[in-house]
Coordinates of C-alpha atoms in Angstrom, one line a residue:
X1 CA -168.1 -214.5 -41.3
X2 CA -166.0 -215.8 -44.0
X3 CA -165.7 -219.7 -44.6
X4 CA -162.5 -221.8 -43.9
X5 CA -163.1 -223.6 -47.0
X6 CA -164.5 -222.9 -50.8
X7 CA -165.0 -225.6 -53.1
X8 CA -164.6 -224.2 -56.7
X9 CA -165.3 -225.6 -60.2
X10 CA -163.5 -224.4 -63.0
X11 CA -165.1 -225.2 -66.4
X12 CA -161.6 -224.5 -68.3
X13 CA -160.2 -226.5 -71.3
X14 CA -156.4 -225.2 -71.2
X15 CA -154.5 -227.4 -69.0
X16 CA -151.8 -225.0 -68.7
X17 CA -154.6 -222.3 -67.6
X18 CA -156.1 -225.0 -64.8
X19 CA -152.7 -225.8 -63.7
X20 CA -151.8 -222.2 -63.1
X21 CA -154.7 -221.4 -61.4
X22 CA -154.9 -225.0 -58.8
X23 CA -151.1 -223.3 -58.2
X24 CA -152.2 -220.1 -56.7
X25 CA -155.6 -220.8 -55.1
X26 CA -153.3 -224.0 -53.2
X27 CA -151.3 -221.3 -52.1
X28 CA -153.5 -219.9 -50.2
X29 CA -153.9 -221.5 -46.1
X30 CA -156.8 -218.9 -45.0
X31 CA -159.1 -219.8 -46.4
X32 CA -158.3 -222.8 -48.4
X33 CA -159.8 -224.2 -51.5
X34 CA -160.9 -227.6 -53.3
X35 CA -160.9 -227.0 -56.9
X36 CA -162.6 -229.5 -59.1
X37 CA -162.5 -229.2 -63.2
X38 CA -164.4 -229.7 -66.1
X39 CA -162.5 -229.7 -69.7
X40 CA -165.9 -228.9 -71.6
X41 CA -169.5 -227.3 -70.5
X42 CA -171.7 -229.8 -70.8
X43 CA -169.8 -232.2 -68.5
X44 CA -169.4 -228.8 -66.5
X45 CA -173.2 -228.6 -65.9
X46 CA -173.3 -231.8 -64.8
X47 CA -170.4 -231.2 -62.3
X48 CA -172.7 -228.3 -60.6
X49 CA -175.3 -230.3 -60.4
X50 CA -173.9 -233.5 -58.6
X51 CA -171.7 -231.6 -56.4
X52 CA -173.1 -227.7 -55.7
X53 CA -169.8 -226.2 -55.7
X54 CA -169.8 -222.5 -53.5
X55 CA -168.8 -221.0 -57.1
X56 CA -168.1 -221.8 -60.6
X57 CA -165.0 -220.6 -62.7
X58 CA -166.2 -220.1 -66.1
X59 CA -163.7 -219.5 -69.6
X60 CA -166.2 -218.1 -72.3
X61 CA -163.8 -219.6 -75.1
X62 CA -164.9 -223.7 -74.5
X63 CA -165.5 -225.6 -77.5
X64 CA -168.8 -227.1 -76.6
X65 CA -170.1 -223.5 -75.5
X66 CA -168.7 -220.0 -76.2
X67 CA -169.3 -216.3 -75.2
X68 CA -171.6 -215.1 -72.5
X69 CA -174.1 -217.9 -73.8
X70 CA -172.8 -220.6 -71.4
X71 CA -173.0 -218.0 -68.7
X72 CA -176.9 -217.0 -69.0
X73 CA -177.1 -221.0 -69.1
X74 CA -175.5 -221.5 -65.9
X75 CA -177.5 -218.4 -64.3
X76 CA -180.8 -219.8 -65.7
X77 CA -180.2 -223.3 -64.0
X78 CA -178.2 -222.2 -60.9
X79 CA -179.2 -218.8 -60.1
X80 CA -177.8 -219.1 -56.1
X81 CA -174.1 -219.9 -57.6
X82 CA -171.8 -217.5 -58.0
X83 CA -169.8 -217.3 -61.6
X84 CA -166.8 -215.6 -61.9
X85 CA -165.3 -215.1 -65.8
X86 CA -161.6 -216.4 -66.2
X87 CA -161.0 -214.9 -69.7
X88 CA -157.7 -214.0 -71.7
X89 CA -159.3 -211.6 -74.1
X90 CA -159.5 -208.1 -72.4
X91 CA -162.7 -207.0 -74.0
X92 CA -164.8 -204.1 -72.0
X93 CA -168.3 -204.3 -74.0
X94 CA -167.7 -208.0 -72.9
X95 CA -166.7 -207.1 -69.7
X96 CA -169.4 -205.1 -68.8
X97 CA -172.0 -207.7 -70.5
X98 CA -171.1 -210.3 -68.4
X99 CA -171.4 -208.6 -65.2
X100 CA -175.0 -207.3 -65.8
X101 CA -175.9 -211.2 -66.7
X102 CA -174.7 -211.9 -63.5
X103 CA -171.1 -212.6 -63.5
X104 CA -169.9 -211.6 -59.8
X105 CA -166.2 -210.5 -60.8
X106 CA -164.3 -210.8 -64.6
X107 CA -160.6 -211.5 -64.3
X108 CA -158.3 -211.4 -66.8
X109 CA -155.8 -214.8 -67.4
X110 CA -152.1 -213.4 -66.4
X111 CA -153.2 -210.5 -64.8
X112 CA -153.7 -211.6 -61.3
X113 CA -151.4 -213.6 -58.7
X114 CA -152.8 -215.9 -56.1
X115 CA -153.5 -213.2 -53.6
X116 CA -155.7 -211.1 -55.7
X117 CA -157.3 -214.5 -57.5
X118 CA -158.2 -215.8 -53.9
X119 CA -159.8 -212.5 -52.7
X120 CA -161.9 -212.3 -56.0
X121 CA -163.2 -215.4 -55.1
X122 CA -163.7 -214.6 -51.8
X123 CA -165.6 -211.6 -52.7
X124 CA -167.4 -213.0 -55.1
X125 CA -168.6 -215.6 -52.7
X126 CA -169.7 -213.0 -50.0
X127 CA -171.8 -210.6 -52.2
X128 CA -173.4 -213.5 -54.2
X129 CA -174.3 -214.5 -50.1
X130 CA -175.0 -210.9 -49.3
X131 CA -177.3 -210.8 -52.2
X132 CA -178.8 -214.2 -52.2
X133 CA -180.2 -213.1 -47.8
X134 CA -181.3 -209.8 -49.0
X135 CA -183.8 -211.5 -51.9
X136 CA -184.9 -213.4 -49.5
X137 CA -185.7 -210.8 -46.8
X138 CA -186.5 -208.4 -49.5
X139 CA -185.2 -205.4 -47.2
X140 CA -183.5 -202.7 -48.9
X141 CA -182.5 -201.4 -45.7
X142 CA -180.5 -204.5 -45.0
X143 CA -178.6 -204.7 -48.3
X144 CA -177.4 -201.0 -46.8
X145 CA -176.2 -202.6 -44.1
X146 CA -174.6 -205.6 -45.3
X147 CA -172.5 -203.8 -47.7
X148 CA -171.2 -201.7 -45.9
X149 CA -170.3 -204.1 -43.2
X150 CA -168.6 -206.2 -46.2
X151 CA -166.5 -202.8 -47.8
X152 CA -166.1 -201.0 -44.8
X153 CA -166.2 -202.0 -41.1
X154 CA -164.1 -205.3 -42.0
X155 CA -161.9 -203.4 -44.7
X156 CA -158.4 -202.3 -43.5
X157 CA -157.6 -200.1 -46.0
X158 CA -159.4 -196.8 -46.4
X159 CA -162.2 -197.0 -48.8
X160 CA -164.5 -194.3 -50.3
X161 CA -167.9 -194.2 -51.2
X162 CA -168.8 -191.2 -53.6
X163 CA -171.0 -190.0 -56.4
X164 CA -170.3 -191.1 -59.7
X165 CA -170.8 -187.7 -61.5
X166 CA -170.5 -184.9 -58.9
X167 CA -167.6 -186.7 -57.3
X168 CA -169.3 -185.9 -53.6
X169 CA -168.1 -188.2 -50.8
X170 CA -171.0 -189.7 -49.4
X171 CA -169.4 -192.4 -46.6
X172 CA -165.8 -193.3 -45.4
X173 CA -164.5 -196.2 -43.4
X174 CA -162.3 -196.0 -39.9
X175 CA -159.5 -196.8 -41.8
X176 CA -160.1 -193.7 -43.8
X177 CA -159.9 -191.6 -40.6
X178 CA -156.8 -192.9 -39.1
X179 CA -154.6 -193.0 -42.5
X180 CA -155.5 -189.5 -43.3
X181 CA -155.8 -187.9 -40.3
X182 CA -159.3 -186.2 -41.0
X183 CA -162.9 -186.2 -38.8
X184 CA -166.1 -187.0 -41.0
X185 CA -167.1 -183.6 -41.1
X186 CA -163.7 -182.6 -43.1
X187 CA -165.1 -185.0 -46.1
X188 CA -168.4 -185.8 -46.1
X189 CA -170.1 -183.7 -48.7
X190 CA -166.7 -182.7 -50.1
X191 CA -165.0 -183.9 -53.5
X192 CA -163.3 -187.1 -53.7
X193 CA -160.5 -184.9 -55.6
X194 CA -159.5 -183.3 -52.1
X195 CA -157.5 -186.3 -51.1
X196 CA -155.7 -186.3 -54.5
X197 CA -153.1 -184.2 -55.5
X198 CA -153.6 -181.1 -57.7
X199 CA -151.5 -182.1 -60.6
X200 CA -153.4 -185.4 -60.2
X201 CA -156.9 -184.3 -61.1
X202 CA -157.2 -184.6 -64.6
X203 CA -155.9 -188.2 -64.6
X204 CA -158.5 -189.0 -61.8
X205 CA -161.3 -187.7 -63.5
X206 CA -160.1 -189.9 -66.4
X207 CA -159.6 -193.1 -64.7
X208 CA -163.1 -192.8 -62.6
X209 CA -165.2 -192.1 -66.1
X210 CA -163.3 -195.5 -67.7
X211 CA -164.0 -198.1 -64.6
X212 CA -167.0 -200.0 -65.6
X213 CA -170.1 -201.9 -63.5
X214 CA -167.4 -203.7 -60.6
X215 CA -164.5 -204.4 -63.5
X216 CA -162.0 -203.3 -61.3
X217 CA -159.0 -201.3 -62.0
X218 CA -156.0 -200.0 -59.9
X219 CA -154.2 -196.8 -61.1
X220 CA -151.3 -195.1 -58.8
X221 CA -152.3 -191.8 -57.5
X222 CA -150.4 -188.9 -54.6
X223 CA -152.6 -188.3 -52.0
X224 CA -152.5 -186.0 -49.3
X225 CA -153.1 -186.2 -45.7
X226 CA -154.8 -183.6 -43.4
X227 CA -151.3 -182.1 -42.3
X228 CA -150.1 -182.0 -45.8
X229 CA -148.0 -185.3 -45.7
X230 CA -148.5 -187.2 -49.2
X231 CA -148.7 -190.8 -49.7
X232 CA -148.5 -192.8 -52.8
X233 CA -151.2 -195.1 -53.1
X234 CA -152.9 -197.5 -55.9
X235 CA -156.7 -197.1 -55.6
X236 CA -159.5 -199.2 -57.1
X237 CA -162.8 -198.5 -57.8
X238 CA -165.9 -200.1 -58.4
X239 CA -168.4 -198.8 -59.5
X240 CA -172.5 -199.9 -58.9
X241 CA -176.1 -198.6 -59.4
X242 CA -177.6 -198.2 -56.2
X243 CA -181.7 -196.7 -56.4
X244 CA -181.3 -195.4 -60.0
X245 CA -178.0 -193.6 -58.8
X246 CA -174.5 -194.7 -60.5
X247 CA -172.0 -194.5 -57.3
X248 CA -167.9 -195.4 -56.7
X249 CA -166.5 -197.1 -54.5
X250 CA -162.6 -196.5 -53.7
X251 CA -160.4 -199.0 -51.7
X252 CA -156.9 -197.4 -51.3
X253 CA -154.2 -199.2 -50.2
X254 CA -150.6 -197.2 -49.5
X255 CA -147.2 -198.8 -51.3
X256 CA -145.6 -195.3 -50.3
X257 CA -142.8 -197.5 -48.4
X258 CA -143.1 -200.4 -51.1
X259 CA -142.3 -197.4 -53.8
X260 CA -139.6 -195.5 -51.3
X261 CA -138.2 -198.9 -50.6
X262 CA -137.5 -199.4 -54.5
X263 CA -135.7 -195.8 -54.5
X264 CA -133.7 -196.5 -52.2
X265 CA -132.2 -199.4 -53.8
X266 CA -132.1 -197.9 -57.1
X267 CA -130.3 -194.8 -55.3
X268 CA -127.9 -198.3 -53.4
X269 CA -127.0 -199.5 -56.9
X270 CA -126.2 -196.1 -58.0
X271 CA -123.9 -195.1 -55.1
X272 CA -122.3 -198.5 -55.4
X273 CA -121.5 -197.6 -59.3
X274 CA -120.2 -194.1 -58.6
X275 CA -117.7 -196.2 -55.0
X276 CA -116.9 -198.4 -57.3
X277 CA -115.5 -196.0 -59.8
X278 CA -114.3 -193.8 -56.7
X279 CA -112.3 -197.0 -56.0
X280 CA -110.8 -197.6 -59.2
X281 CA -109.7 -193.9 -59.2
X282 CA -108.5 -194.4 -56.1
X283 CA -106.4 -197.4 -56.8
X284 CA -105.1 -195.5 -59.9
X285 CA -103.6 -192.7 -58.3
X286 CA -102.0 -194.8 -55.1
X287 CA -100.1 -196.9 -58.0
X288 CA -99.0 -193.5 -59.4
X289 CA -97.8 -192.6 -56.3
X290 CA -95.9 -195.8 -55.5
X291 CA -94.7 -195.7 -58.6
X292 CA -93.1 -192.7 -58.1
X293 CA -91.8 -193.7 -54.6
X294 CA -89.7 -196.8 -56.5
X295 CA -88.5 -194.6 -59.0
X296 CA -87.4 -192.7 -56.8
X297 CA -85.7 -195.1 -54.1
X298 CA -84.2 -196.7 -57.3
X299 CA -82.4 -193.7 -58.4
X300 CA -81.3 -193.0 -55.0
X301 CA -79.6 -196.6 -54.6
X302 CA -78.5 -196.3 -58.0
X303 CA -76.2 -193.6 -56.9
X304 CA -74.6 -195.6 -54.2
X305 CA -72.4 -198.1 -53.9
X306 CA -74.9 -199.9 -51.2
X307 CA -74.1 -203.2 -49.2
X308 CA -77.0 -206.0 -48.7
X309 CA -78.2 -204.7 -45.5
X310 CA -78.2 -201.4 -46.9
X311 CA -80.4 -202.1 -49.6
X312 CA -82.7 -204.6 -47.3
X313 CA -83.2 -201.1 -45.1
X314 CA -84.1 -199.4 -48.4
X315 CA -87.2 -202.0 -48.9
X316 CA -87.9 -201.8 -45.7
X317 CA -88.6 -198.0 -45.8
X318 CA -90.8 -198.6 -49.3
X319 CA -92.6 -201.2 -47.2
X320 CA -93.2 -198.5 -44.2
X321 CA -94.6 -195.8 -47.1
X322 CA -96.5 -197.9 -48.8
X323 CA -98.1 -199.5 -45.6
X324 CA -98.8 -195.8 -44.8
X325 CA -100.5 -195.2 -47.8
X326 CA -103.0 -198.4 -47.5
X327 CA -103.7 -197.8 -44.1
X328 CA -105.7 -194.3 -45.5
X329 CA -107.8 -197.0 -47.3
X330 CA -108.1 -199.5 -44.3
X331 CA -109.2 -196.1 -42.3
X332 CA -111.9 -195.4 -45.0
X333 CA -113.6 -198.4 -45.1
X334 CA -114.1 -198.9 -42.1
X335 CA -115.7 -195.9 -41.3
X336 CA -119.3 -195.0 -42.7
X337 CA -117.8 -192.0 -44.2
X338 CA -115.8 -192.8 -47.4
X339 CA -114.0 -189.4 -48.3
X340 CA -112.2 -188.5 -44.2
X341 CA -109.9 -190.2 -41.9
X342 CA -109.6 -190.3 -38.1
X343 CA -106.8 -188.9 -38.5
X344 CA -106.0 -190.0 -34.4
X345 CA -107.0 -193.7 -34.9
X346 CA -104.5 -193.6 -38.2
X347 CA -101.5 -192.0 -36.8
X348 CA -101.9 -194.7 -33.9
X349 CA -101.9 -197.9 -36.1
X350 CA -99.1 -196.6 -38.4
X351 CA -96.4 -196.2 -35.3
X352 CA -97.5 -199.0 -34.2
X353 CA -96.5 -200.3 -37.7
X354 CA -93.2 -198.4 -37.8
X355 CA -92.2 -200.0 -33.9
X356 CA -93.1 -203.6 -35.6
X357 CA -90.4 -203.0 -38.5
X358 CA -87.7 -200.4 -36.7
X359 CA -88.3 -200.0 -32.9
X360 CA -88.1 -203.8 -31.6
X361 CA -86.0 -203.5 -28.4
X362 CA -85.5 -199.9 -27.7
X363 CA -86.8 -198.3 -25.1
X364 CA -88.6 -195.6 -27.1
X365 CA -92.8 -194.7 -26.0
X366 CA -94.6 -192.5 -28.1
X367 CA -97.6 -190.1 -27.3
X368 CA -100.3 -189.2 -30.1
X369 CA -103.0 -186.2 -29.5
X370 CA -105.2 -185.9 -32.6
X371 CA -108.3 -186.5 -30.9
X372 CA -111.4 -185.3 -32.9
X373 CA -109.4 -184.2 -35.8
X374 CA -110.6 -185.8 -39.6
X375 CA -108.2 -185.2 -43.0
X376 CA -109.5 -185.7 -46.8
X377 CA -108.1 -189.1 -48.5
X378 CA -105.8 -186.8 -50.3
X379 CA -104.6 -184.6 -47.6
X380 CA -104.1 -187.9 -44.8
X381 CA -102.1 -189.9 -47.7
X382 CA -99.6 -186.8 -48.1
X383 CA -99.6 -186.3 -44.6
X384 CA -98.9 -190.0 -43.7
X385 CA -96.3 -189.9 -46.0
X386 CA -94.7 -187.5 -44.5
X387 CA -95.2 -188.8 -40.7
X388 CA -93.8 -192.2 -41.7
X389 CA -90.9 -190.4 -43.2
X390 CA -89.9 -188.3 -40.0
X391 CA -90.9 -191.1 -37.5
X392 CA -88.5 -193.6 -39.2
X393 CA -85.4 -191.1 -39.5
X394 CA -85.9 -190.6 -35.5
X395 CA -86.3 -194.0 -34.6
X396 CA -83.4 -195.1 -36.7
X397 CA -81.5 -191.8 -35.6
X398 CA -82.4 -189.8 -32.7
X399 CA -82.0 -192.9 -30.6
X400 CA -78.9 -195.2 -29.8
X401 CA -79.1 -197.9 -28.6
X402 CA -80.2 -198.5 -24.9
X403 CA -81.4 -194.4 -25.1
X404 CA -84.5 -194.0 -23.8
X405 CA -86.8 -191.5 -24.9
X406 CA -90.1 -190.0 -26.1
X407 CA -91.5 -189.5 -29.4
X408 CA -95.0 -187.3 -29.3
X409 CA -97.3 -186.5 -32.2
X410 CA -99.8 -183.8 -31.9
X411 CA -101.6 -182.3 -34.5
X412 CA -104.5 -179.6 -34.1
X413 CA -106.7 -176.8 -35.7
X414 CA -106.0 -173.6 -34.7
X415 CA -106.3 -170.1 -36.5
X416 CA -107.7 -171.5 -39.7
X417 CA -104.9 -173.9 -40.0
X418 CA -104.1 -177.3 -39.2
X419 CA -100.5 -178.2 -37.5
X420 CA -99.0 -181.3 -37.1
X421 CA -96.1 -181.4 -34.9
X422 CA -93.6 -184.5 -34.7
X423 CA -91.4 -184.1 -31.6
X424 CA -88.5 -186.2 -30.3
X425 CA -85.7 -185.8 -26.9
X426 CA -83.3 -187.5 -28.5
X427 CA -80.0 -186.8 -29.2
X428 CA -81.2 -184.2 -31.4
X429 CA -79.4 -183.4 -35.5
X430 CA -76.4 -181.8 -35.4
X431 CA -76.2 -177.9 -36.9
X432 CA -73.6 -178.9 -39.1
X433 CA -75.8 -182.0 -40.4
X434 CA -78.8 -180.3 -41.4
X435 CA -78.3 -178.9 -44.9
X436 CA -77.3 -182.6 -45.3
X437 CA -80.1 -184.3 -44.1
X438 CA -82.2 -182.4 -46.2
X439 CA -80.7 -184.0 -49.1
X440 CA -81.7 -187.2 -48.0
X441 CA -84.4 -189.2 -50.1
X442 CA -86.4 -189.2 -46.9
X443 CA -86.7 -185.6 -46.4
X444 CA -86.5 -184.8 -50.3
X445 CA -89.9 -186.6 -49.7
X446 CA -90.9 -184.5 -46.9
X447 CA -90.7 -181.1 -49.2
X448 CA -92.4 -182.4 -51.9
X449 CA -95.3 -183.6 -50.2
X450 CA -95.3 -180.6 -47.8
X451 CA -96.1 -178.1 -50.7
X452 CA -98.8 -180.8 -52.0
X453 CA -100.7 -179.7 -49.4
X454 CA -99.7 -176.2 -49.5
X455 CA -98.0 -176.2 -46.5
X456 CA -95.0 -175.4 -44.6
X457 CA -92.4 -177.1 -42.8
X458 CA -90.4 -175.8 -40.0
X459 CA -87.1 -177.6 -38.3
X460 CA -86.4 -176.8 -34.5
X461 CA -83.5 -177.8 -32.8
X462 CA -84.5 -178.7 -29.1
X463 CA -82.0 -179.4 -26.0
X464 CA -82.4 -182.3 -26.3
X465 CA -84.1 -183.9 -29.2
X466 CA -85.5 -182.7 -32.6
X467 CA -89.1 -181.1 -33.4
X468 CA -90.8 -180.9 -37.1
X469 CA -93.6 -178.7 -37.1
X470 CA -96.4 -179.2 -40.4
X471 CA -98.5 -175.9 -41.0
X472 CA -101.3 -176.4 -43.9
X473 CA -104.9 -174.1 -44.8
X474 CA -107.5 -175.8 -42.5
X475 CA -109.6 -175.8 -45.9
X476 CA -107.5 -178.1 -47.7
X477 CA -109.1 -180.8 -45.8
X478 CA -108.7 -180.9 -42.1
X479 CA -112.0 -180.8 -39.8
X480 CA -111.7 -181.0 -36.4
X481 CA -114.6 -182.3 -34.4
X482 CA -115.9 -181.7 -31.2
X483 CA -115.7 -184.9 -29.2

């Protein structure tokens, strides 16, 4: 069982280094740890002696004491403590020195955080413990036992125990099991390389011949499960002598969400780029199109003589297209879908937009059946246009006052074509005004944007009332979906 508690001396004569390292190990709540220092070795020694720390952070750069001499000291006088070596330089041949003096782990200053810091203690603590009751007992069988109790019974992340040169997998962990779906028959005996991924192998065999005597080292590898599925996951090995024979052993842990998780926002940021300049293209080509709509409105007051209320209608209608045309956006961005329009929903709100500014007090219901059917931006900004333009002529028109009446949209796929039909029993346009009407700014509108779309329009004169029928391809951006 682990302790609660470790009391830890660190022989270090950087305060920023001590500092640093009292920051992380107090971050840690399970276990916890009571660090005590000494600036220089001598007073160090002392330290051990009076208070027996559970193990002994040593710097090999002090200036009473230097190199892997005040290490063999501390192991001659106080062979049951553990040392670990806190040490900047990154020097293997020093590395590998100190942990055959007797160093339990080697950890390099600003390479570690307080989680791997605290476990390298912890380790350290538990194999110095492990090695200190197996002296004792002087039973091989039991250091077996003990070790892998410590790296793999209580480890949750599958580990590996294999043969230095042949690579053969000589013992695996539960954890091994139930991560990679396999019995102990499928591995035992096998190469390590089977987990890995083919286009791995060389790097493998590369990063297992550089790990030296426990120094460990994490490298990022693919790995595959039993049923093919591959995982991305940093393994470390350690490596050990165990009777004469130089063995590995390989804890894997899996960041395959940790590294899918950090594509995914890189893919967020980039969609959120490419909206963002989808917006501004967007924006662009509405303020084209509203620009054109004022030019055009001017020119046609322009050429009349028009009275205050006349010209307070005009605005009005500008106000009713351009409504239209935002209410394509409003559409959109609501929706999880940023390039189609329910087209139904739509063509509700914007009557109900068109009753607010023209049909206040008459006694006009409408009816809209577009149920299921989606437009493109492009094609339900046309098409809006051209709704808001026929809707407003029949309020305005088809209607006196005190008339009641009906005023139906549908629109539908059928035949590889989409048709929207605007319908109205009111008093219906006159044969002799027709030619006329089409003069009009509103239905000047109507053409234009009909043949945007590569459509056609077609005028019916009903008994009573008025009916506008919108044919245009299906494939120019209507998709009607089943409900």
């Amino acid at each position: 069982m682990f302790k609660d508690t470790f009391s830890v001396l660190l022989i270090e004569d950087s305060n920023a280094d001590y500092r640093l390292i009292q920051e992380y190990l107090g971050e840690s709540q399970s276990p916890s740890f009571q660090i005590s220092r000494s600036a220089d070795f001598s007073a160090g020694l002392s330290l051990i002696t009076n208070e027996s720390p559970d193990l002994v952070m040593l710097d090999l750069s002090l200036p009473d004491r230097a190199g892997l001499e005040a290490l063999s000291e501390i192991k001659r006088r106080f062979p049951q403590i553990p040392v670990i070596i806190c040490s900047g330089a990154e020097d293997k041949e020093i590395t590998v020195n100190a942990l055959q003096i007797g160093a339990q782990d080697y950890v390099y200053k600003g390479k570690f955080d307080s989680y791997s810091l605290s476990r390298s203690l912890v380790f350290a603590y538990e194999r110095n413990r492990l090695a200190l009751e197996l002296e004792k007992k002087n039973v091989f069988e039991q250091e077996n036992e003990e070790r892998y109790r410590l790296f793999f019974q209580y480890n949750p992340h599958p580990a590996f125990l294999f043969e230095h040169d042949s690579l053969k997998i000589l013992e695996i962990n539960r954890a091994v099991l139930e991560k990679y779906g396999y019995e102990e028959k499928d591995l035992i005996g096998k190469s390590i390389l089977q987990i890995f991924e083919l286009s791995d192998f060389d790097k493998v065999k590369q990063e297992i011949i550089f790990f030296q005597f426990g120094a460990n080292q994490a490298s990022s590898f693919v790995h595959k499960k039993k049923d093919g599925e591959k995982l991305i996951a940093d393994t470390t090995v350690y490596k050990f002598r165990y009777q004469n024979q130089i063995l590995d052993l390989a804890v894997v842990t899996d960041i395959t969400e940790m590294v899918r998780n950090k594509e995914s926002i890189l893919a967020t940021l980039a969609e959120k780029d490419a909206l963002i300049q989808e917006i501004h293209h967007r924006v662009k080509n509405n303020m084209q199109i509203m620009i054109s709509l004022l030019n055009l409105q001017a020119d046609n007051a322009m050429s009349r003589n028009l009275t205050a209320k006349e010209l307070y209608n005009l605005l009005k209608d500008t106000e009713s297209r351009v409504f239209s045309m935002s209410l394509v956006h409003n559409e959109l961005y609501k929706s999880n879908d940023l390039s189609h329009v329910d087209f139904h929903s739509y063509l509700n709100m914007l009557l109900e937009n068109l009753w607010n500014l023209y049909g206040v007090g008459l006694k006009i219901k409408h009816l809209v059946e577009a149920q299921g059917l989606v437009l493109s931006m492009n094609i339900a900004i046309s098409l809006g246009l051209i709704v808001c333009e026929l809707v407003t002529n029949a309020i305005k028109h088809a209607f006196p006052d005190g008339y009641e009446g009906l005023l139906k949209i549908i629109a539908r796929c059928e035949l590889g074509s989409t048709i929207v039909t605007i319908e109205d029993n009111g008093k219906g346009i006159p044969k002799e005004m027709i030619n006329k009407n089409h003069e009009t700014l509103g239905l000047q509108l109507v053409n234009i944007l009909t043949k945007q779309i590569q459509g056609k329009l077609h005028l019916e004169i009903l008994d009573p009332g008025t009916k506008f029928e919108i044919r245009f391809p299906e494939q120019k951006g209507a998709v009607e979906k089943k409900l």
